């Protein structure tokens, strides 16, 4: 019988394990109910305690629908006290979010939750200074979002010393003083904008996007392009030593006002000088079109109406005529174009763009390209005629061109509703509802598919697909522009600036391939869903670049916070989250780093055409049930993507 004793022991252990699991779940349930009792206005948590399965409770995060690991109590109108003592007893708690509620007072002592990896407190009413040791011991913490609260005082040194910190968003508070040196150098998200910070930006953060520091008038350093030489004394006077007694607020306020006045005068004088220099250079290098001043209606949306004279540019070295490439275009001559009023729309890596308002004729866009110098006139003309023959509702038609050896002018129809980039990142982003965004991306996909079908032998049918090259009409129907120009671009310039050359295979293999445009489509999908500008997620260090928007989205999804990536303007959309998640998944498959695993354009377009404005029951449940979406219980297979194969 002695040899049977090990089996009896195993049987006993098995029975104990079975008994232990429900008791462990019951323990978590009691802790969570105690935590809920500390909250006010907690009607959104009314199903807590009614279900035996914790993962069916609103706001609970579970892996594989079974293992509880976090709380996502967002947009629930919660008030009261965050009972950290209760949360300490949840041994598996690694993620905590109360975004967009109405919690008040000082930040709770979250440092007691040493296992925490993600902390989201944005859009509440937390206030007061955060103690310098508030994040001490939280060595696993990767993501800290404290934006849009009322925090004051210095940025805690314990926060700057977190060894694994990757995402930090402190914007929209009243933090003051100098920015500390952060132990982490390569952030995926970094935003200190719209606080009251001052002094020099640490050199370790000099590669960050300037928008990360916007709204801090007394900051200086490389990202702000403001020299710290004139700010050194000011910074010392406004940033007291923490060991010294506090100065009177009134005195600091007077100093601050005086400094702001001086800064305003300096900035105004600098701007005036830049305008004078710019106008002087324009007179030397870009002679202007004489003509009528543009009326206010035509100039709606532009800061200034500038007369642009292209007369000498068009005539010097040119063939003397405007070449129309479409039979349904015309109605104006080169002289009409030269006499038209014009305004500058922008200036990019390829050249300048103007809006020309032809008297008794249409408004057109004139794009000047300076990097097509290696193309002969015959080759260029043939390619322009081919582009002019393209007809699709999602392509902005090329109307005409003008050939010069040094540079080329392309004339397009004018899109009166601006670019997708201006809507996503400007003041009108709230106009882009989920149905509108879905309409836009489907139109972009159809236009790209048309280019693939008409340029079957070309590696990059578009080559420069990005949000600023998607023009919208008044019904928000998208039209692609700057398409099909790869064959006539200087190769070195294309490699440096064209969007498709940013695809990962270019750094790996030294050249783009037929799926590089699909990678651009994927980035555009993610930009459309997140509302985030892709350039803010590029790492400017050595040794390659994997810190792109797709990688950031993937990191969020892997932590099963997939809904958090969506733009705030579409995040509250009801009965549409399932379709949004499907589009997110399509975008990630288009952004696969492995070219072999990346979808081709046909598969991407087919999947996008299947998307609907609203979730129906079948489609909704194929991604997640309503309970799953509330508790984020999706499996990794359903909502996790690989971008680093």
Coordinates of C-alpha atoms in Angstrom, one line a residue:
X1 CA 0.0 0.0 0.0
X2 CA 3.0 2.2 0.5
X3 CA 3.4 2.7 -3.2
X4 CA -0.2 4.1 -3.4
X5 CA 0.4 6.9 -0.9
X6 CA 1.8 9.3 -3.5
X7 CA -1.4 9.0 -5.5
X8 CA -3.5 9.6 -2.4
X9 CA -1.4 12.8 -1.8
X10 CA -2.0 13.9 -5.4
X11 CA -5.7 13.3 -5.0
X12 CA -5.9 15.3 -1.8
X13 CA -3.9 18.2 -3.4
X14 CA -6.3 18.1 -6.4
X15 CA -9.4 18.3 -4.2
X16 CA -7.8 21.2 -2.2
X17 CA -7.0 23.0 -5.4
X18 CA -10.6 22.7 -6.6
X19 CA -11.8 24.1 -3.3
X20 CA -9.3 26.8 -3.3
X21 CA -10.2 28.4 -6.6
X22 CA -13.8 29.4 -5.8
X23 CA -12.6 30.7 -2.4
X24 CA -10.0 32.8 -4.1
X25 CA -12.7 34.2 -6.4
X26 CA -15.0 34.8 -3.4
X27 CA -12.2 36.7 -1.7
X28 CA -11.7 39.0 -4.7
X29 CA -15.5 39.5 -4.8
X30 CA -15.6 40.6 -1.2
X31 CA -12.7 43.0 -1.7
X32 CA -14.2 44.5 -4.8
X33 CA -17.6 45.0 -3.0
X34 CA -15.7 46.8 -0.2
X35 CA -14.0 49.0 -2.8
X36 CA -17.3 49.8 -4.4
X37 CA -18.7 50.9 -1.1
X38 CA -16.1 53.7 -1.0
X39 CA -17.5 55.2 -4.2
X40 CA -20.4 57.5 -4.8
X41 CA -22.8 57.6 -7.7
X42 CA -21.7 54.0 -8.6
X43 CA -24.9 52.9 -10.5
X44 CA -22.7 51.8 -13.4
X45 CA -21.4 49.1 -11.1
X46 CA -24.9 47.8 -10.2
X47 CA -24.2 44.3 -11.5
X48 CA -21.3 43.8 -9.1
X49 CA -22.3 41.0 -6.7
X50 CA -25.1 39.7 -8.9
X51 CA -23.0 37.4 -11.0
X52 CA -20.8 34.6 -9.7
X53 CA -18.3 35.1 -12.5
X54 CA -16.2 38.2 -11.7
X55 CA -15.3 38.7 -15.3
X56 CA -18.9 39.5 -16.1
X57 CA -18.8 42.5 -13.7
X58 CA -18.7 45.9 -15.4
X59 CA -15.3 47.4 -15.6
X60 CA -13.3 44.3 -14.7
X61 CA -10.4 43.3 -17.0
X62 CA -9.8 39.5 -17.4
X63 CA -7.5 37.4 -19.5
X64 CA -9.3 34.6 -21.5
X65 CA -12.5 35.5 -19.7
X66 CA -11.2 33.9 -16.5
X67 CA -8.2 35.6 -14.9
X68 CA -9.0 39.0 -13.3
X69 CA -6.1 41.4 -13.6
X70 CA -7.4 45.0 -13.7
X71 CA -10.1 47.6 -13.3
X72 CA -11.3 49.8 -16.1
X73 CA -13.9 52.2 -14.6
X74 CA -14.0 54.8 -17.3
X75 CA -16.8 57.3 -18.2
X76 CA -19.0 56.2 -15.3
X77 CA -19.5 59.4 -13.4
X78 CA -17.9 57.9 -10.3
X79 CA -17.1 60.1 -7.2
X80 CA -15.8 59.5 -3.7
X81 CA -12.6 57.9 -2.4
X82 CA -10.4 55.5 -4.2
X83 CA -9.9 52.8 -1.4
X84 CA -6.2 51.9 -2.0
X85 CA -6.2 49.8 1.1
X86 CA -8.8 47.5 -0.5
X87 CA -7.0 47.4 -3.8
X88 CA -3.8 46.3 -2.0
X89 CA -5.6 43.0 -1.2
X90 CA -6.1 42.3 -5.0
X91 CA -2.9 40.4 -5.6
X92 CA -3.4 40.2 -9.4
X93 CA -4.2 43.9 -9.9
X94 CA -1.8 45.3 -12.5
X95 CA -4.0 47.9 -14.3
X96 CA -6.2 50.6 -12.9
X97 CA -8.2 53.2 -14.8
X98 CA -10.7 55.8 -13.7
X99 CA -10.5 58.0 -16.8
X100 CA -13.2 60.6 -17.2
X101 CA -14.9 60.5 -13.8
X102 CA -15.2 63.2 -11.1
X103 CA -12.8 62.1 -8.4
X104 CA -11.4 65.0 -6.3
X105 CA -8.6 65.8 -3.9
X106 CA -5.0 64.7 -3.7
X107 CA -3.8 61.7 -5.6
X108 CA -4.3 58.5 -3.6
X109 CA -1.3 56.5 -2.3
X110 CA -1.0 54.3 -5.3
X111 CA 2.6 53.5 -4.4
X112 CA 1.2 50.9 -2.1
X113 CA 0.2 49.0 -5.3
X114 CA 3.7 47.9 -6.2
X115 CA 2.5 45.4 -8.8
X116 CA 0.7 48.1 -10.8
X117 CA 1.9 48.4 -14.5
X118 CA -0.6 50.9 -15.8
X119 CA -2.3 53.9 -14.0
X120 CA -4.9 56.0 -15.7
X121 CA -6.4 59.0 -13.8
X122 CA -6.9 61.5 -16.7
X123 CA -9.9 63.8 -16.9
X124 CA -10.9 63.9 -13.2
X125 CA -10.7 66.7 -10.6
X126 CA -7.6 65.5 -8.7
X127 CA -5.6 68.4 -7.3
X128 CA -2.8 69.6 -5.0
X129 CA 0.9 68.6 -5.2
X130 CA 2.0 65.1 -5.8
X131 CA 4.5 64.0 -3.1
X132 CA 8.0 63.5 -4.4
X133 CA 8.0 59.9 -3.4
X134 CA 4.5 59.1 -4.7
X135 CA 5.8 56.5 -7.2
X136 CA 8.6 55.1 -5.1
X137 CA 8.9 51.3 -5.3
X138 CA 6.6 51.0 -8.4
X139 CA 9.3 49.5 -10.5
X140 CA 6.9 47.6 -12.8
X141 CA 4.9 50.8 -13.7
X142 CA 5.0 51.4 -17.5
X143 CA 2.1 53.7 -18.2
X144 CA 1.1 56.8 -16.3
X145 CA -1.8 59.1 -17.5
X146 CA -2.6 62.0 -15.2
X147 CA -3.8 64.5 -17.9
X148 CA -6.5 67.1 -17.5
X149 CA -6.6 67.3 -13.7
X150 CA -5.6 70.1 -11.3
X151 CA -2.2 68.8 -10.1
X152 CA 0.3 71.4 -8.9
X153 CA 3.9 71.6 -7.7
X154 CA 6.9 69.8 -9.2
X155 CA 6.9 66.7 -11.3
X156 CA 7.8 64.0 -8.7
X157 CA 11.4 62.7 -9.0
X158 CA 10.1 59.2 -8.2
X159 CA 8.0 59.4 -11.4
X160 CA 11.1 60.4 -13.4
X161 CA 13.1 57.6 -11.9
X162 CA 10.7 54.8 -12.9
X163 CA 12.9 52.3 -14.8
X164 CA 10.2 50.9 -17.1
X165 CA 8.2 54.0 -17.9
X166 CA 7.1 54.0 -21.6
X167 CA 4.0 56.2 -21.7
X168 CA 3.6 59.5 -19.8
X169 CA 0.8 62.0 -20.2
X170 CA 0.7 65.0 -17.7
X171 CA -0.8 67.6 -20.0
X172 CA -3.5 70.0 -18.9
X173 CA -2.4 70.4 -15.2
X174 CA -0.5 73.1 -13.3
X175 CA 2.9 71.4 -12.8
X176 CA 5.7 74.0 -12.3
X177 CA 9.4 74.2 -12.0
X178 CA 12.1 72.4 -14.1
X179 CA 11.5 69.2 -16.0
X180 CA 13.5 66.5 -14.1
X181 CA 15.9 64.1 -15.8
X182 CA 14.0 60.9 -16.7
X183 CA 15.7 57.6 -16.3
X184 CA 13.8 56.3 -19.3
X185 CA 14.9 58.0 -22.6
X186 CA 12.8 56.2 -25.3
X187 CA 9.1 57.0 -24.7
X188 CA 6.2 55.8 -26.8
X189 CA 4.0 58.6 -25.4
X190 CA 5.3 61.7 -23.8
X191 CA 3.2 64.8 -23.2
X192 CA 3.9 67.6 -20.7
X193 CA 2.1 70.3 -22.6
X194 CA -0.1 73.0 -21.1
X195 CA 1.4 73.2 -17.6
X196 CA 3.5 76.0 -16.0
X197 CA 6.9 74.4 -16.4
X198 CA 10.0 76.5 -16.9
X199 CA 13.7 76.4 -17.5
X200 CA 15.8 74.2 -19.8
X201 CA 14.4 71.0 -21.3
X202 CA 16.8 68.2 -20.4
X203 CA 19.1 67.1 -23.2
X204 CA 17.8 63.6 -22.9
X205 CA 14.4 64.8 -24.1
X206 CA 15.7 67.0 -26.9
X207 CA 14.5 64.5 -29.5
X208 CA 10.9 64.8 -28.4
X209 CA 8.3 66.4 -30.6
X210 CA 7.8 70.2 -29.8
X211 CA 4.1 69.6 -29.2
X212 CA 5.0 67.6 -26.1
X213 CA 6.1 70.9 -24.4
X214 CA 3.5 73.3 -25.9
X215 CA 1.8 75.7 -23.6
X216 CA 4.7 76.1 -21.2
X217 CA 5.8 79.7 -22.1
X218 CA 8.9 79.7 -20.0
X219 CA 10.5 76.5 -21.3
X220 CA 13.5 76.7 -23.5
X221 CA 15.7 74.2 -25.3
X222 CA 16.1 72.4 -28.6
X223 CA 12.5 71.2 -29.1
X224 CA 11.0 74.7 -28.5
X225 CA 13.6 76.4 -30.7
X226 CA 14.0 79.0 -28.0
X227 CA 17.5 79.7 -26.7
X228 CA 18.0 79.2 -23.0
X229 CA 20.7 81.9 -22.9
X230 CA 18.2 84.7 -22.1
X231 CA 16.1 82.5 -19.8
X232 CA 18.8 81.3 -17.4
X233 CA 18.4 84.1 -14.9
X234 CA 14.6 84.0 -15.2
X235 CA 14.5 80.3 -14.6
X236 CA 16.5 80.6 -11.5
X237 CA 14.3 83.3 -10.1
X238 CA 11.1 81.4 -10.8
X239 CA 12.3 78.0 -9.6
X240 CA 13.1 78.1 -5.9
X241 CA 15.3 75.6 -4.3
X242 CA 13.1 73.0 -2.6
X243 CA 15.2 73.2 0.5
X244 CA 14.7 77.0 0.8
X245 CA 11.6 78.6 2.4
X246 CA 8.8 79.2 0.0
X247 CA 8.6 82.7 -1.7
X248 CA 5.5 84.8 -1.5
X249 CA 3.2 84.0 -4.4
X250 CA 2.5 87.7 -5.1
X251 CA 6.2 88.4 -5.7
X252 CA 6.5 85.5 -8.1
X253 CA 3.4 86.5 -9.9
X254 CA 4.7 90.0 -10.6
X255 CA 8.0 88.5 -11.8
X256 CA 6.1 86.1 -14.0
X257 CA 4.0 88.9 -15.5
X258 CA 7.1 91.0 -16.2
X259 CA 8.9 88.1 -17.8
X260 CA 5.9 87.3 -20.0
X261 CA 5.7 90.9 -21.2
X262 CA 9.4 90.8 -22.1
X263 CA 9.0 87.4 -23.8
X264 CA 6.0 88.6 -25.7
X265 CA 7.9 91.7 -27.0
X266 CA 10.9 89.5 -28.0
X267 CA 8.6 86.9 -29.8
X268 CA 6.7 89.7 -31.6
X269 CA 9.9 91.3 -32.8
X270 CA 11.3 87.9 -33.9
X271 CA 8.1 87.2 -35.9
X272 CA 8.2 90.6 -37.5
X273 CA 11.9 90.0 -38.5
X274 CA 11.1 86.6 -39.9
X275 CA 8.2 88.0 -42.0
X276 CA 10.5 90.7 -43.4
X277 CA 13.2 88.1 -44.2
X278 CA 10.6 85.8 -45.8
X279 CA 9.2 88.5 -47.9
X280 CA 12.7 89.6 -49.0
X281 CA 13.5 86.0 -50.0
X282 CA 10.2 85.7 -51.9
X283 CA 11.0 88.8 -53.9
X284 CA 14.4 87.2 -54.8
X285 CA 13.3 83.6 -55.5
X286 CA 9.5 83.5 -56.0
X287 CA 8.2 86.4 -58.0
X288 CA 4.5 87.0 -57.5
X289 CA 1.3 87.0 -59.6
X290 CA -0.1 90.5 -59.9
X291 CA -3.8 90.5 -59.8
X292 CA -6.9 91.1 -57.8
X293 CA -6.9 90.5 -54.1
X294 CA -8.7 87.4 -53.1
X295 CA -12.1 88.0 -51.6
X296 CA -12.9 86.9 -48.1
X297 CA -15.1 84.0 -49.1
X298 CA -12.4 82.5 -51.2
X299 CA -9.9 82.9 -48.5
X300 CA -12.0 81.3 -45.7
X301 CA -9.7 79.2 -43.7
X302 CA -6.4 80.9 -44.6
X303 CA -4.6 83.2 -42.2
X304 CA -3.4 85.6 -44.8
X305 CA -4.0 86.4 -48.5
X306 CA -0.6 86.7 -50.2
X307 CA -0.2 87.7 -53.9
X308 CA 1.9 85.0 -55.5
X309 CA 3.5 85.8 -58.8
X310 CA 4.5 82.8 -60.8
X311 CA 4.9 84.7 -64.1
X312 CA 8.7 84.6 -64.3
X313 CA 8.8 81.0 -63.0
X314 CA 6.4 79.7 -65.6
X315 CA 8.0 81.5 -68.5
X316 CA 11.7 81.2 -67.6
X317 CA 12.9 77.9 -69.2
X318 CA 9.4 76.6 -69.8
X319 CA 7.7 75.6 -73.0
X320 CA 5.3 78.5 -72.9
X321 CA 2.1 76.6 -72.6
X322 CA -0.1 74.9 -70.1
X323 CA -0.6 71.3 -71.0
X324 CA -4.1 70.0 -70.2
X325 CA -4.4 66.2 -69.7
X326 CA -8.2 65.9 -69.5
X327 CA -10.8 66.8 -72.1
X328 CA -13.3 67.8 -69.5
X329 CA -10.8 70.3 -68.0
X330 CA -9.7 73.6 -69.4
X331 CA -11.6 76.8 -69.8
X332 CA -8.6 78.8 -68.8
X333 CA -5.2 79.5 -70.3
X334 CA -1.7 80.0 -68.9
X335 CA -2.3 83.8 -69.0
X336 CA -5.5 83.3 -66.9
X337 CA -3.5 81.4 -64.4
X338 CA -0.8 84.0 -64.3
X339 CA -3.3 86.8 -63.7
X340 CA -5.2 84.8 -60.9
X341 CA -5.1 85.8 -57.3
X342 CA -3.3 83.1 -55.2
X343 CA -2.7 82.1 -51.6
X344 CA -0.1 79.8 -50.2
X345 CA -1.6 76.6 -48.9
X346 CA 1.7 75.1 -47.6
X347 CA 5.3 74.2 -48.3
X348 CA 6.6 70.7 -47.9
X349 CA 9.6 68.5 -48.7
X350 CA 8.6 68.5 -52.4
X351 CA 7.9 72.2 -52.9
X352 CA 5.1 74.7 -52.5
X353 CA 1.4 74.5 -52.9
X354 CA -0.9 77.4 -53.9
X355 CA -4.5 78.0 -54.4
X356 CA -5.2 80.0 -57.6
X357 CA -8.5 81.8 -58.0
X358 CA -9.0 82.3 -61.7
X359 CA -11.2 85.3 -62.8
X360 CA -14.4 83.9 -64.3
X361 CA -12.9 80.4 -63.9
X362 CA -12.4 77.6 -61.4
X363 CA -10.3 77.6 -58.3
X364 CA -7.4 75.2 -58.8
X365 CA -4.4 74.0 -56.8
X366 CA -0.9 74.5 -58.2
X367 CA 1.8 72.3 -56.9
X368 CA 5.4 73.1 -57.6
X369 CA 7.8 70.1 -57.6
X370 CA 11.6 70.8 -57.4
X371 CA 12.8 67.2 -57.4
X372 CA 11.9 65.8 -60.8
X373 CA 15.0 67.2 -62.5
X374 CA 16.2 63.8 -63.9
X375 CA 13.1 63.3 -66.0
X376 CA 13.1 64.2 -69.7
X377 CA 10.3 66.2 -71.2
X378 CA 8.9 63.3 -73.3
X379 CA 8.9 60.8 -70.4
X380 CA 7.4 63.4 -68.1
X381 CA 4.6 64.3 -70.6
X382 CA 3.7 60.7 -71.2
X383 CA 3.4 60.0 -67.5
X384 CA 1.3 63.0 -66.9
X385 CA -1.0 62.1 -69.7
X386 CA -1.4 58.6 -68.2
X387 CA -2.2 60.2 -64.8
X388 CA -4.7 62.5 -66.5
X389 CA -6.5 59.5 -68.0
X390 CA -7.3 58.1 -64.5
X391 CA -10.9 58.6 -63.6
X392 CA -12.2 57.6 -60.1
X393 CA -14.4 59.4 -57.5
X394 CA -11.6 58.9 -54.9
X395 CA -8.8 60.4 -56.9
X396 CA -8.3 64.2 -57.1
X397 CA -8.1 64.7 -60.9
X398 CA -4.9 66.1 -62.4
X399 CA -6.0 68.9 -64.7
X400 CA -2.8 70.2 -66.3
X401 CA 0.9 70.5 -66.0
X402 CA 3.7 72.9 -66.9
X403 CA 7.2 71.6 -67.7
X404 CA 10.5 73.3 -66.8
X405 CA 13.8 71.6 -66.6
X406 CA 14.4 72.9 -63.0
X407 CA 11.0 72.2 -61.6
X408 CA 7.5 71.1 -62.7
X409 CA 4.0 72.5 -61.9
X410 CA 1.0 70.3 -61.6
X411 CA -2.5 71.7 -61.6
X412 CA -5.3 69.9 -59.7
X413 CA -8.9 70.6 -58.9
X414 CA -9.4 72.4 -55.6
X415 CA -10.9 70.5 -52.7
X416 CA -12.8 73.0 -50.6
X417 CA -13.0 71.0 -47.4
X418 CA -9.3 70.7 -46.8
X419 CA -7.2 67.6 -46.0
X420 CA -7.9 64.8 -43.7
X421 CA -4.9 65.8 -41.6
X422 CA -6.4 69.3 -41.0
X423 CA -9.6 67.7 -39.7
X424 CA -7.9 65.1 -37.6
X425 CA -5.4 67.4 -36.0
X426 CA -7.1 70.7 -36.2
X427 CA -10.1 72.3 -34.5
X428 CA -12.7 70.4 -36.5
X429 CA -11.9 66.9 -35.3
X430 CA -15.3 66.6 -33.6
X431 CA -16.9 66.6 -37.1
X432 CA -15.3 63.3 -37.9
X433 CA -17.8 60.9 -36.4
X434 CA -17.4 57.1 -36.7
X435 CA -19.6 56.9 -39.8
X436 CA -17.6 59.7 -41.4
X437 CA -14.3 58.1 -40.6
X438 CA -15.5 54.8 -42.0
X439 CA -16.7 56.5 -45.2
X440 CA -13.3 58.2 -45.6
X441 CA -11.2 55.1 -45.1
X442 CA -13.3 53.0 -47.4
X443 CA -13.0 55.7 -50.1
X444 CA -9.2 55.8 -49.6
X445 CA -9.1 52.0 -50.0
X446 CA -11.1 52.1 -53.2
X447 CA -8.9 54.8 -54.6
X448 CA -5.8 52.9 -53.7
X449 CA -7.3 49.7 -55.2
X450 CA -7.9 51.6 -58.5
X451 CA -4.3 52.7 -58.6
X452 CA -3.1 49.1 -58.1
X453 CA -5.3 47.9 -60.9
X454 CA -4.1 50.6 -63.3
X455 CA -0.4 50.4 -62.4
X456 CA 0.0 46.6 -62.1
X457 CA 3.7 46.7 -62.9
X458 CA 4.6 49.6 -60.6
X459 CA 6.0 48.9 -57.1
X460 CA 4.4 51.9 -55.5
X461 CA 1.1 52.9 -57.3
X462 CA 0.7 55.8 -54.8
X463 CA 4.0 56.1 -53.0
X464 CA 3.1 59.0 -50.7
X465 CA -0.2 58.0 -49.0
X466 CA -0.7 60.0 -45.8
X467 CA -3.5 62.1 -44.2
X468 CA -2.3 65.4 -45.7
X469 CA -2.6 63.8 -49.2
X470 CA -6.3 62.9 -48.6
X471 CA -8.5 65.7 -49.7
X472 CA -12.2 65.9 -48.5
X473 CA -15.1 67.4 -50.3
X474 CA -18.2 68.9 -48.6
X475 CA -19.8 65.5 -48.0
X476 CA -16.4 64.2 -46.7
X477 CA -15.9 61.9 -49.7
X478 CA -12.1 61.5 -49.8
X479 CA -9.9 62.1 -52.9
X480 CA -6.2 61.0 -53.0
X481 CA -3.6 63.4 -54.3
X482 CA 0.1 63.2 -55.1
X483 CA -0.4 59.7 -56.4
X484 CA 1.6 57.9 -59.1
X485 CA 4.6 60.3 -58.9
X486 CA 7.3 57.8 -58.0
X487 CA 8.5 57.2 -61.6
X488 CA 9.2 60.9 -62.2
X489 CA 10.7 61.7 -58.7
X490 CA 14.4 61.9 -58.1
X491 CA 15.3 58.6 -56.4
X492 CA 17.3 60.1 -53.6
X493 CA 14.6 62.6 -52.7
X494 CA 11.9 59.9 -52.8
X495 CA 13.9 57.7 -50.5
X496 CA 14.3 60.5 -48.0
X497 CA 10.8 61.9 -48.0
X498 CA 8.1 59.8 -49.6
X499 CA 5.8 58.0 -47.1
X500 CA 6.2 54.5 -48.5
X501 CA 9.9 54.7 -48.0
X502 CA 9.2 54.8 -44.2
X503 CA 8.0 51.2 -44.3
X504 CA 10.1 48.9 -42.2
X505 CA 11.3 46.8 -45.2
X506 CA 13.1 49.8 -46.6
X507 CA 15.4 49.9 -43.6
X508 CA 15.7 46.1 -43.7
X509 CA 16.1 45.5 -47.4
X510 CA 17.1 48.9 -48.7
X511 CA 14.0 49.3 -51.0
X512 CA 10.2 49.4 -50.8
X513 CA 8.1 46.7 -52.4
X514 CA 4.5 46.2 -53.6
X515 CA 3.2 46.1 -50.0
X516 CA 4.8 49.4 -48.9
X517 CA 1.7 51.3 -49.9
X518 CA -0.4 48.9 -47.8
X519 CA 1.8 49.7 -44.8
X520 CA 1.0 53.4 -45.4
X521 CA -2.7 52.5 -45.6
X522 CA -2.4 50.7 -42.2
X523 CA -0.8 53.7 -40.6
X524 CA -3.5 55.9 -42.0
X525 CA -6.2 53.6 -40.5
X526 CA -4.5 53.8 -37.1
X527 CA -4.2 57.6 -37.4
X528 CA -7.9 57.8 -38.3
X529 CA -8.9 55.7 -35.3
X530 CA -6.6 57.1 -32.7
X531 CA -6.6 60.8 -33.8
X532 CA -2.8 60.7 -33.2
X533 CA -0.2 62.1 -35.5
X534 CA 2.1 59.3 -36.7
X535 CA 5.3 61.6 -36.7
X536 CA 4.9 61.9 -32.9
X537 CA 5.6 58.2 -32.5
X538 CA 8.9 58.1 -34.5
X539 CA 12.1 57.5 -32.5
X540 CA 14.9 59.6 -33.9
X541 CA 17.7 57.5 -32.5
X542 CA 20.2 55.1 -34.1
X543 CA 19.8 51.5 -34.9
X544 CA 16.5 51.4 -36.7
X545 CA 13.1 52.7 -35.8
X546 CA 10.4 50.5 -34.3
X547 CA 8.7 53.1 -32.2
X548 CA 6.0 53.9 -34.7
X549 CA 2.3 54.4 -34.3
X550 CA 1.6 50.8 -35.1
X551 CA 3.9 49.6 -32.4
X552 CA 2.3 51.9 -29.8
X553 CA -1.1 50.6 -30.7
X554 CA 0.0 47.0 -30.6
X555 CA 1.5 47.6 -27.1
X556 CA -1.8 48.9 -25.9
X557 CA -3.8 46.1 -27.4
X558 CA -1.5 43.5 -25.9
X559 CA -2.3 44.9 -22.5
X560 CA -6.0 44.5 -23.4
X561 CA -6.7 48.2 -23.3
X562 CA -7.7 48.2 -26.9
X563 CA -10.6 50.6 -26.6
X564 CA -8.3 53.2 -25.0
X565 CA -6.5 53.8 -28.4
X566 CA -9.6 55.3 -30.0
X567 CA -9.9 59.0 -30.5
X568 CA -12.0 60.6 -27.7
X569 CA -14.4 62.0 -30.4
X570 CA -15.5 58.5 -31.3
X571 CA -14.8 56.6 -28.1
X572 CA -18.3 57.2 -26.8
X573 CA -20.0 55.8 -29.9
X574 CA -22.6 53.2 -28.9
X575 CA -23.2 49.9 -30.7
X576 CA -20.2 50.6 -33.0
X577 CA -17.3 49.5 -30.9
X578 CA -17.2 46.0 -32.6
X579 CA -16.8 47.5 -36.0
X580 CA -14.2 49.9 -34.8
X581 CA -12.2 47.0 -33.3
X582 CA -12.5 45.2 -36.7
X583 CA -11.0 48.2 -38.5
X584 CA -8.3 48.4 -35.8
X585 CA -7.4 44.8 -36.6
X586 CA -7.3 45.5 -40.3
X587 CA -5.0 48.4 -39.7
X588 CA -2.6 46.2 -37.6
X589 CA -2.5 43.5 -40.3
X590 CA -1.6 46.2 -42.8
X591 CA 1.2 47.3 -40.5
X592 CA 2.8 44.0 -40.0
X593 CA 6.6 44.4 -40.0
X594 CA 7.0 41.1 -41.8
X595 CA 6.2 41.7 -45.4
X596 CA 5.1 38.0 -45.8
X597 CA 2.6 38.3 -43.0
X598 CA 1.3 41.7 -44.1
X599 CA -2.0 41.7 -46.0
X600 CA -2.0 42.6 -49.6
X601 CA -4.2 45.4 -50.9
X602 CA -7.0 43.0 -52.1
X603 CA -7.5 41.4 -48.7
X604 CA -7.4 44.8 -46.9
X605 CA -10.0 46.4 -49.3
X606 CA -12.3 43.3 -49.1
X607 CA -12.3 43.3 -45.3
X608 CA -12.9 47.1 -45.1
X609 CA -15.9 46.8 -47.5
X610 CA -17.5 44.4 -45.0
X611 CA -17.4 46.9 -42.2
X612 CA -20.7 48.5 -41.2
X613 CA -21.6 51.8 -39.4
X614 CA -23.3 49.8 -36.6
X615 CA -22.7 46.5 -34.9
X616 CA -25.4 43.9 -35.5
X617 CA -25.7 41.0 -33.1
X618 CA -23.8 38.4 -35.2
X619 CA -20.9 40.7 -36.0
X620 CA -20.8 42.1 -32.5
X621 CA -20.6 38.7 -30.9
X622 CA -17.9 37.5 -33.3
X623 CA -15.5 40.0 -31.6
X624 CA -16.9 40.2 -28.2
X625 CA -20.2 40.1 -26.3
X626 CA -21.5 43.3 -24.7
X627 CA -20.4 42.0 -21.4
X628 CA -17.0 41.3 -22.8
X629 CA -16.6 44.8 -24.1
X630 CA -17.6 46.3 -20.8
X631 CA -15.1 44.1 -18.9
X632 CA -12.5 43.8 -21.6
X633 CA -12.4 40.0 -21.6
X634 CA -11.2 39.5 -25.1
X635 CA -8.6 36.8 -25.7
X636 CA -5.2 37.5 -27.2
X637 CA -6.2 35.6 -30.4
X638 CA -9.2 37.9 -30.9
X639 CA -7.6 41.3 -30.3
X640 CA -3.8 40.8 -30.2
X641 CA -1.6 41.5 -33.2
X642 CA 1.9 40.8 -34.2
X643 CA 4.0 43.6 -35.7
X644 CA 7.4 42.4 -34.7
X645 CA 7.6 38.9 -36.3

